Amino acid sequence: MSSPNTETNETTRSASTIWGGRFESGPSAIMEAINASIGFDKRLYRQDIEGSKAHCDMLVAVGILTEEDGAAIQGGLDQVRAEIESGQFVFRTELEDIHMNVENRLRELIGDAAGRLHTARSRNDQVATDFKLWVRDTLDGVDGALAKLIHVLINRAEEHAETVMPGFTHLQAAQPITFGHHMLAYVEMFGRDRGRLADCRVRMNESPLGSAALAGTSFPIDREKTAAALGFDRPTANSLDGVSDRDFALEFLSAASICAIHLSRLAEELVIWTSAQFAFVRLPDEYSTGSSIMPQKRNPDAAELARAKAGRIIGALNSLLIVMKGLPLAYSKDMQDDKEPVFEAADTLELVLAAMTGMMEKVTPNTERLRAAAGVGFTTATDLADWLVRELGTPFRHAHEVAGSLVKMAEKKGVGLEDLTLEEMKTIEPRLTEDAVKVLSVDWSVRSRTSQGGTAPDRVRAACAAARDRFPPPQA
Ligand code: ARG
């Protein structure tokens, strides 16, 4: 939060030069502190200036502004942007927000012409436009980061198309799978995240500019022109909705939350897999941390933090949902509180995506250990039941029972299914042959799972090729 500006902290302060016409005194320091958004909305400076430049061009084109005033405004806005980007600009709390900070500086630079820029516009349509542009840019950045992560996961999947590992349900050994197949599951999840972002982008891409305060304006503005200049598909259809809609931010946060959940699941698997008891994978030093007391430790802190940070992103979505709930039309100042959750969620998501991409690029699967673990827990029992169905025509329910009895026998003897001799197995089902013993190997098991979307190495390789087509690689 920005602190009250002590310079202007007197009992009677002068009213704002921007909206103070009907006021005798200015706001108290507390009022100023709660009202100001400049502490965070300065992040919108680029979009604010872009929006003002488009608005100015349009005002000149329709004859509301003279060419001279338009040129002065354009030059002044360029200078304001340069001052902000070089760090010279002084942001002032008493000027509340980015819109008034920019306009005030413009007035200092070019004089009275600056006051004409706000014709046929309000801060309500201005902020809706700025924020939409910011969310749109950010969404494109997140999409690029996801494309990069997907690219890394497909590479790892291809590299480990044959690496056998245990697949789990209920975190209990279920059936052998391939590491590549596991990676491709996440490719699907992150691919859907990209789809959600794309949907959100299409729906949000309408320009609120020209909605003015809420009712539209009596000036002959050209909303199509400003919409096109700002890369929007069209202007919003209703001016009340134009200034009061924050669905675009909610949709972005929803997509971000689901993506964060996916990242947290992958992070959790890294946490489990790196433990000494699993030892399925190793994270390199650059993504591990040590303990100040236990010399043996290699902690997966980045993965744990990625898991944790989903909480912040989901929290941001909740926060904005609750801000928006029950707000009457059109603009309410509550909506100024839309930005911080979105900024925080976007920053967090970008960081987590970068960390997970780095870890997935560098993680080393322990292939021997994975292969050994793949058979632990009688994971090929289903293969045996399937053999009975396929080769002997046994109904699956009965085959399930036979395989279950063999598991019981192996468990009693303290061995794996593949360690039982054919003789021993025949005491339960005399028609079993050497072929039935073969299906108990983890390699046979994964190679046999050739159904569409299945774990067989050939399927995984084909799925990698298909995924490269379905998910365009990141732009360089
Ligand atoms: N700082 C404000 C916000 O972020 C800008 C809009 C202010 N509009 C108003 N009518 N006071 O929402």
XYZ file of C-alpha atoms and ligand atoms in Angstrom:
488
model
C 0.000 0.000 0.000
C 1.236 3.493 -0.711
C 1.731 5.637 2.359
C 0.046 9.031 2.796
C 2.064 11.807 1.284
C 3.261 13.773 4.303
C 3.959 16.938 2.298
C 0.245 17.534 1.812
C -0.794 16.206 5.201
C -2.408 19.397 6.596
C -5.856 19.857 8.099
C -7.154 21.802 5.144
C -5.592 20.831 1.893
C -6.364 22.216 -1.500
C -8.825 20.373 -3.697
C -7.625 18.280 -6.624
C -6.826 20.239 -9.753
C -8.366 17.466 -11.799
C -11.751 16.953 -10.180
C -11.746 19.633 -7.478
C -14.107 22.152 -9.113
C -16.973 21.602 -6.696
C -14.769 21.045 -3.629
C -13.527 23.531 -1.062
C -10.890 21.438 0.578
C -8.877 18.420 -0.372
C -9.027 14.903 0.997
C -7.566 13.914 4.344
C -4.333 11.946 4.348
C -6.280 8.790 5.210
C -8.715 9.412 2.377
C -5.822 9.890 0.033
C -4.145 6.711 1.242
C -7.192 4.519 0.752
C -8.164 6.177 -2.516
C -4.840 6.152 -4.302
C -4.000 3.346 -6.690
C -0.832 4.823 -8.174
C 1.283 2.545 -5.960
C 0.235 -0.386 -8.137
C -1.504 0.929 -11.243
C 1.676 2.621 -12.429
C 2.260 -0.774 -14.011
C -0.400 0.236 -16.545
C 1.548 3.272 -17.792
C 2.336 1.837 -21.213
C -1.258 0.774 -21.867
C -2.537 4.093 -20.479
C -0.402 6.101 -22.869
C -1.204 3.791 -25.778
C -4.925 4.227 -25.075
C -4.577 8.011 -24.804
C -2.687 8.202 -28.076
C -5.374 6.194 -29.874
C -8.084 8.365 -28.316
C -6.240 11.556 -29.327
C -5.794 10.389 -32.934
C -9.478 9.604 -33.133
C -10.482 12.987 -31.666
C -8.399 14.706 -34.355
C -9.781 12.466 -37.118
C -13.400 13.296 -36.272
C -12.624 17.014 -35.839
C -13.093 17.256 -32.060
C -9.432 18.231 -31.592
C -7.343 20.431 -33.862
C -4.308 18.967 -35.603
C -2.082 21.280 -33.542
C -3.493 20.179 -30.210
C -3.345 16.572 -31.343
C 0.305 16.883 -32.305
C 1.171 18.579 -29.006
C -0.601 15.831 -27.065
C 1.119 13.059 -29.012
C 4.548 14.618 -28.477
C 3.842 15.225 -24.801
C 2.665 11.629 -24.268
C 5.835 10.334 -25.922
C 7.842 12.416 -23.515
C 5.882 11.240 -20.494
C 6.516 7.649 -21.525
C 10.211 8.348 -21.967
C 10.363 9.924 -18.509
C 8.644 6.933 -16.933
C 10.888 4.466 -18.732
C 14.049 6.298 -17.768
C 12.970 6.458 -14.133
C 12.780 10.275 -14.043
C 9.025 10.459 -13.624
C 7.772 11.374 -10.159
C 4.588 9.464 -9.334
C 2.398 11.475 -6.963
C -0.038 9.886 -4.528
C -2.231 12.982 -4.391
C -2.863 12.471 -8.106
C -4.507 9.155 -7.210
C -3.818 6.977 -10.187
C -1.843 6.444 -13.366
C -4.409 8.294 -15.491
C -4.169 11.516 -13.507
C -0.421 11.267 -13.036
C 0.081 11.045 -16.787
C -2.428 13.790 -17.571
C -0.984 16.101 -14.960
C 2.531 15.704 -16.299
C 1.210 16.245 -19.817
C -0.242 19.569 -18.685
C 3.102 20.576 -17.181
C 4.756 19.745 -20.483
C 2.341 21.135 -23.091
C -0.009 23.398 -21.160
C -3.737 23.783 -21.759
C -4.013 21.477 -24.753
C -3.545 18.609 -22.283
C -6.952 19.395 -20.823
C -8.622 18.590 -24.164
C -7.451 14.976 -24.202
C -10.113 13.894 -21.720
C -12.940 15.040 -24.045
C -15.449 12.227 -24.637
C -13.662 9.962 -22.210
C -13.803 9.079 -18.526
C -11.369 7.337 -16.233
C -13.955 4.566 -16.138
C -13.575 3.565 -19.779
C -9.901 4.509 -19.617
C -9.086 2.108 -16.796
C -11.170 -0.697 -18.301
C -9.232 -0.259 -21.546
C -5.814 -0.041 -19.884
C -6.432 -3.096 -17.749
C -7.760 -5.148 -20.642
C -4.702 -4.290 -22.701
C -2.478 -5.292 -19.787
C -4.283 -8.584 -19.219
C -4.135 -9.306 -22.953
C -0.366 -8.728 -23.096
C 0.155 -10.823 -19.980
C -2.002 -13.620 -21.282
C 0.138 -13.732 -24.428
C 3.261 -13.943 -22.261
C 1.827 -16.795 -20.176
C 0.816 -18.607 -23.362
C 4.391 -18.335 -24.642
C 5.744 -19.700 -21.349
C 3.307 -22.613 -21.526
C 4.337 -23.332 -25.113
C 7.922 -23.522 -23.894
C 7.064 -25.881 -21.048
C 5.076 -28.117 -23.411
C 8.010 -28.173 -25.814
C 10.345 -29.302 -23.010
C 7.891 -31.989 -21.862
C 7.519 -33.394 -25.384
C 11.313 -33.578 -25.699
C 11.571 -35.436 -22.403
C 8.722 -37.746 -23.415
C 10.428 -38.647 -26.667
C 13.726 -39.248 -24.891
C 12.013 -41.545 -22.373
C 9.431 -43.222 -24.592
C 10.805 -46.609 -23.473
C 11.668 -45.829 -19.871
C 9.461 -48.093 -17.782
C 8.138 -46.829 -14.455
C 5.302 -47.670 -12.084
C 1.974 -46.044 -12.773
C -0.122 -45.286 -9.713
C -3.730 -44.949 -8.735
C -4.426 -43.997 -5.112
C -0.614 -43.623 -4.985
C -0.553 -47.430 -4.925
C 1.352 -49.309 -7.625
C -1.147 -49.972 -10.412
C 0.342 -50.890 -13.801
C 3.698 -50.299 -15.468
C 3.771 -47.226 -17.702
C 6.451 -45.313 -19.564
C 8.010 -42.100 -18.320
C 7.280 -40.549 -21.718
C 3.610 -41.367 -21.342
C 3.580 -39.702 -17.933
C 5.155 -36.547 -19.393
C 2.585 -36.479 -22.168
C -0.240 -36.456 -19.629
C 1.053 -33.056 -18.525
C 1.355 -31.942 -22.138
C -2.406 -32.484 -22.425
C -3.077 -30.529 -19.229
C -0.922 -27.575 -20.230
C -2.328 -27.778 -23.750
C -5.825 -27.286 -22.339
C -4.501 -24.347 -20.324
C -3.379 -22.765 -23.574
C -6.821 -23.442 -25.019
C -8.481 -21.704 -22.081
C -6.238 -18.670 -22.505
C -7.034 -18.555 -26.206
C -10.786 -18.707 -25.508
C -10.486 -15.966 -22.945
C -8.509 -13.818 -25.368
C -11.155 -14.085 -28.082
C -13.964 -13.146 -25.707
C -12.151 -10.265 -24.034
C -10.937 -8.588 -27.200
C -13.529 -5.798 -27.366
C -12.674 -2.175 -26.690
C -14.374 -0.407 -23.776
C -12.929 2.952 -24.891
C -15.711 5.396 -25.762
C -18.103 3.991 -23.161
C -17.130 7.192 -21.301
C -18.348 7.350 -17.687
C -21.182 4.863 -18.247
C -23.678 6.282 -20.714
C -21.586 6.931 -23.798
C -20.987 10.475 -25.025
C -22.658 13.226 -27.008
C -19.493 13.765 -29.067
C -19.329 12.160 -32.531
C -16.551 9.726 -31.604
C -15.406 6.812 -33.735
C -15.119 3.773 -31.508
C -14.287 1.451 -34.385
C -11.181 3.522 -35.014
C -9.853 3.390 -31.460
C -10.738 -0.293 -31.187
C -8.743 -1.082 -34.336
C -5.809 1.100 -33.271
C -5.537 -0.849 -30.006
C -5.786 -4.267 -31.655
C -9.321 -4.993 -30.456
C -11.735 -6.857 -32.722
C -14.583 -4.381 -32.133
C -15.925 -1.927 -29.538
C -17.986 -3.290 -26.623
C -21.705 -3.201 -27.480
C -23.033 -1.592 -24.289
C -21.422 1.332 -22.512
C -22.633 0.301 -19.025
C -21.129 -3.129 -19.544
C -18.042 -1.571 -21.098
C -17.061 0.201 -17.889
C -18.257 -2.420 -15.407
C -17.105 -5.672 -16.978
C -14.167 -7.429 -15.356
C -14.957 -10.883 -16.754
C -11.716 -10.761 -18.734
C -9.706 -10.545 -15.501
C -11.798 -13.259 -13.859
C -11.406 -15.545 -16.855
C -7.677 -14.962 -16.922
C -7.477 -15.742 -13.202
C -9.616 -18.855 -13.674
C -7.362 -20.112 -16.452
C -4.326 -19.170 -14.340
C -5.743 -21.052 -11.330
C -6.363 -24.237 -13.291
C -2.873 -23.950 -14.769
C -1.447 -23.426 -11.265
C -3.227 -26.595 -10.133
C -1.572 -28.521 -12.961
C 1.805 -27.074 -12.042
C 1.253 -27.998 -8.401
C 0.488 -31.603 -9.347
C 3.679 -31.893 -11.372
C 5.568 -30.182 -8.541
C 4.138 -32.668 -6.052
C 5.312 -35.564 -8.204
C 8.813 -34.091 -8.242
C 8.707 -33.795 -4.461
C 7.684 -37.434 -4.112
C 10.018 -38.711 -6.816
C 13.103 -36.973 -5.432
C 12.687 -38.455 -1.934
C 15.267 -41.088 -1.000
C 12.508 -43.689 -0.591
C 11.347 -43.222 -4.181
C 14.583 -41.963 -5.779
C 12.827 -41.990 -9.155
C 14.516 -38.810 -10.380
C 17.311 -36.454 -9.500
C 17.134 -32.684 -9.693
C 20.404 -30.954 -10.519
C 22.190 -28.787 -7.970
C 20.844 -25.659 -9.608
C 17.310 -26.702 -8.626
C 18.068 -28.241 -5.215
C 18.886 -26.785 -1.827
C 20.736 -28.166 1.158
C 19.914 -28.240 4.830
C 21.838 -26.208 7.381
C 21.860 -29.162 9.789
C 21.524 -32.386 7.782
C 24.464 -32.744 5.417
C 22.844 -35.469 3.296
C 19.850 -33.376 2.260
C 18.927 -32.285 -1.236
C 15.624 -30.532 -0.911
C 13.297 -29.849 -3.855
C 12.437 -26.334 -2.603
C 11.520 -24.936 -6.005
C 9.015 -27.735 -6.538
C 7.576 -27.248 -3.066
C 7.214 -23.519 -3.678
C 5.590 -24.146 -7.040
C 3.127 -26.374 -5.180
C 2.515 -23.680 -2.579
C 2.107 -20.793 -4.960
C -1.009 -22.298 -6.480
C -2.591 -21.038 -3.248
C -1.832 -17.421 -4.082
C -3.158 -17.693 -7.598
C -6.376 -19.367 -6.506
C -6.551 -16.762 -3.732
C -6.335 -13.996 -6.325
C -9.255 -15.502 -8.238
C -11.292 -15.714 -5.040
C -10.370 -12.197 -4.113
C -11.594 -10.711 -7.392
C -14.719 -12.892 -7.500
C -15.639 -11.514 -4.100
C -14.835 -7.908 -5.083
C -17.158 -8.188 -8.076
C -19.963 -10.073 -6.386
C -23.092 -7.981 -5.935
C -21.707 -4.762 -7.450
C -24.469 -2.670 -9.001
C -23.920 -1.239 -12.494
C -21.919 0.521 -13.613
C -18.468 1.449 -12.249
C -17.849 1.283 -8.500
C -14.584 2.172 -6.829
C -14.438 -1.391 -5.518
C -13.246 -2.218 -8.999
C -9.995 -0.384 -8.410
C -9.155 -3.385 -6.236
C -9.177 -5.612 -9.322
C -5.552 -4.985 -10.203
C -3.407 -6.209 -7.343
C -4.753 -9.785 -7.388
C -4.248 -9.969 -11.134
C -0.717 -8.541 -10.942
C 0.204 -10.913 -8.146
C -1.258 -13.950 -9.861
C 0.448 -13.104 -13.161
C 3.851 -12.529 -11.555
C 3.537 -15.717 -9.535
C 2.415 -17.815 -12.479
C 5.238 -16.549 -14.669
C 7.801 -17.388 -11.996
C 6.376 -20.843 -11.325
C 6.209 -21.617 -15.046
C 9.849 -20.622 -15.448
C 10.907 -22.746 -12.459
C 8.952 -25.806 -13.558
C 10.257 -25.478 -17.114
C 13.813 -25.304 -15.789
C 13.303 -28.322 -13.558
C 11.640 -30.431 -16.241
C 14.406 -29.582 -18.667
C 17.071 -30.721 -16.212
C 15.488 -33.531 -14.195
C 17.211 -36.903 -14.622
C 15.039 -40.017 -14.359
C 16.820 -42.908 -12.634
C 15.910 -45.468 -15.293
C 17.176 -48.556 -13.429
C 15.398 -47.650 -10.275
C 12.187 -46.822 -12.180
C 12.276 -50.157 -13.992
C 12.814 -52.072 -10.740
C 10.016 -50.163 -9.035
C 7.700 -50.764 -12.008
C 7.248 -54.429 -11.048
C 6.879 -53.916 -7.309
C 3.331 -54.416 -6.048
C 2.260 -57.109 -8.559
C 1.692 -54.493 -11.231
C 1.367 -57.042 -14.045
C -1.564 -58.906 -12.460
C -3.926 -57.279 -14.992
C -1.716 -58.551 -17.827
C -2.150 -62.091 -16.568
C -5.918 -61.702 -16.289
C -5.973 -60.270 -19.847
C -3.945 -63.290 -21.066
C -6.524 -65.679 -19.602
C -9.298 -63.771 -21.376
C -7.445 -63.566 -24.676
C -5.908 -67.041 -24.851
C -8.361 -69.222 -22.954
C -11.601 -67.302 -23.458
C -12.020 -66.987 -19.672
C -14.631 -64.371 -18.690
C -12.769 -61.324 -17.306
C -14.373 -61.592 -13.856
C -13.106 -65.145 -13.454
C -9.688 -64.245 -14.892
C -9.502 -61.459 -12.299
C -10.074 -64.007 -9.551
C -7.370 -66.370 -10.878
C -4.830 -63.548 -11.117
C -5.839 -62.435 -7.628
C -5.132 -65.919 -6.258
C -1.697 -65.864 -7.880
C -0.993 -62.492 -6.266
C -2.007 -63.966 -2.921
C 0.360 -66.912 -3.471
C 3.276 -64.627 -4.408
C 2.568 -62.360 -1.465
C 2.573 -65.334 0.950
C 5.906 -66.482 -0.442
C 7.268 -62.946 -0.294
C 8.148 -62.865 -4.004
C 7.009 -61.034 -7.120
C 4.515 -62.512 -9.622
C 7.277 -63.085 -12.143
C 9.203 -65.139 -9.554
C 6.519 -67.847 -9.354
C 7.334 -71.012 -11.289
C 4.935 -72.302 -13.919
C 4.408 -75.395 -11.741
C 3.296 -73.273 -8.824
C 1.026 -71.229 -11.056
C -0.564 -74.321 -12.510
C -1.864 -75.355 -9.096
C -4.281 -72.458 -9.463
C -4.989 -72.620 -13.222
C -3.706 -75.779 -14.930
C -4.122 -74.306 -18.425
C -1.426 -71.664 -17.868
C 1.612 -71.944 -20.213
C 5.090 -70.400 -20.566
C 3.432 -67.657 -22.622
C 1.450 -66.622 -19.594
C 4.676 -66.211 -17.647
C 6.036 -63.867 -20.316
C 3.229 -61.365 -19.886
C 4.347 -60.853 -16.303
C 7.376 -58.804 -17.365
C 7.040 -55.024 -17.129
C 8.447 -54.569 -20.642
C 5.905 -56.920 -22.136
C 3.224 -55.111 -20.193
C 3.982 -51.606 -21.485
C 4.649 -52.824 -25.038
C 1.237 -54.468 -25.098
C -0.667 -51.295 -24.201
C -1.009 -50.079 -27.762
C -4.563 -48.750 -27.589
C -5.026 -45.132 -28.611
C -3.664 -42.870 -25.874
C -1.957 -45.878 -24.267
C 1.485 -46.227 -22.721
C 3.274 -48.435 -25.311
C 6.574 -46.872 -26.468
C 5.433 -46.782 -30.120
C 2.223 -45.061 -29.109
C 4.181 -42.556 -27.039
C 6.497 -41.744 -29.940
C 3.528 -41.236 -32.252
C 1.800 -39.118 -29.595
C 4.911 -36.932 -29.308
C 4.841 -36.268 -33.046
C 1.120 -35.489 -32.895
C 1.637 -33.192 -29.887
C 4.269 -31.207 -31.780
C 1.650 -30.503 -34.453
C -1.145 -29.777 -32.031
C 0.807 -27.395 -29.824
C 2.697 -24.817 -31.830
C 6.249 -24.296 -30.550
C 7.044 -21.084 -28.678
C 7.882 -18.038 -30.825
C 11.617 -17.387 -30.687
N -8.057 4.393 -10.316
C -9.357 4.037 -10.760
C -9.474 2.520 -10.889
O -8.498 1.887 -10.942
C -9.668 4.683 -12.078
C -11.118 4.906 -12.325
C -11.605 5.946 -11.393
N -12.923 6.331 -11.704
C -13.632 7.047 -10.888
N -14.831 7.320 -11.242
N -13.181 7.477 -9.749
O -10.559 1.989 -10.938
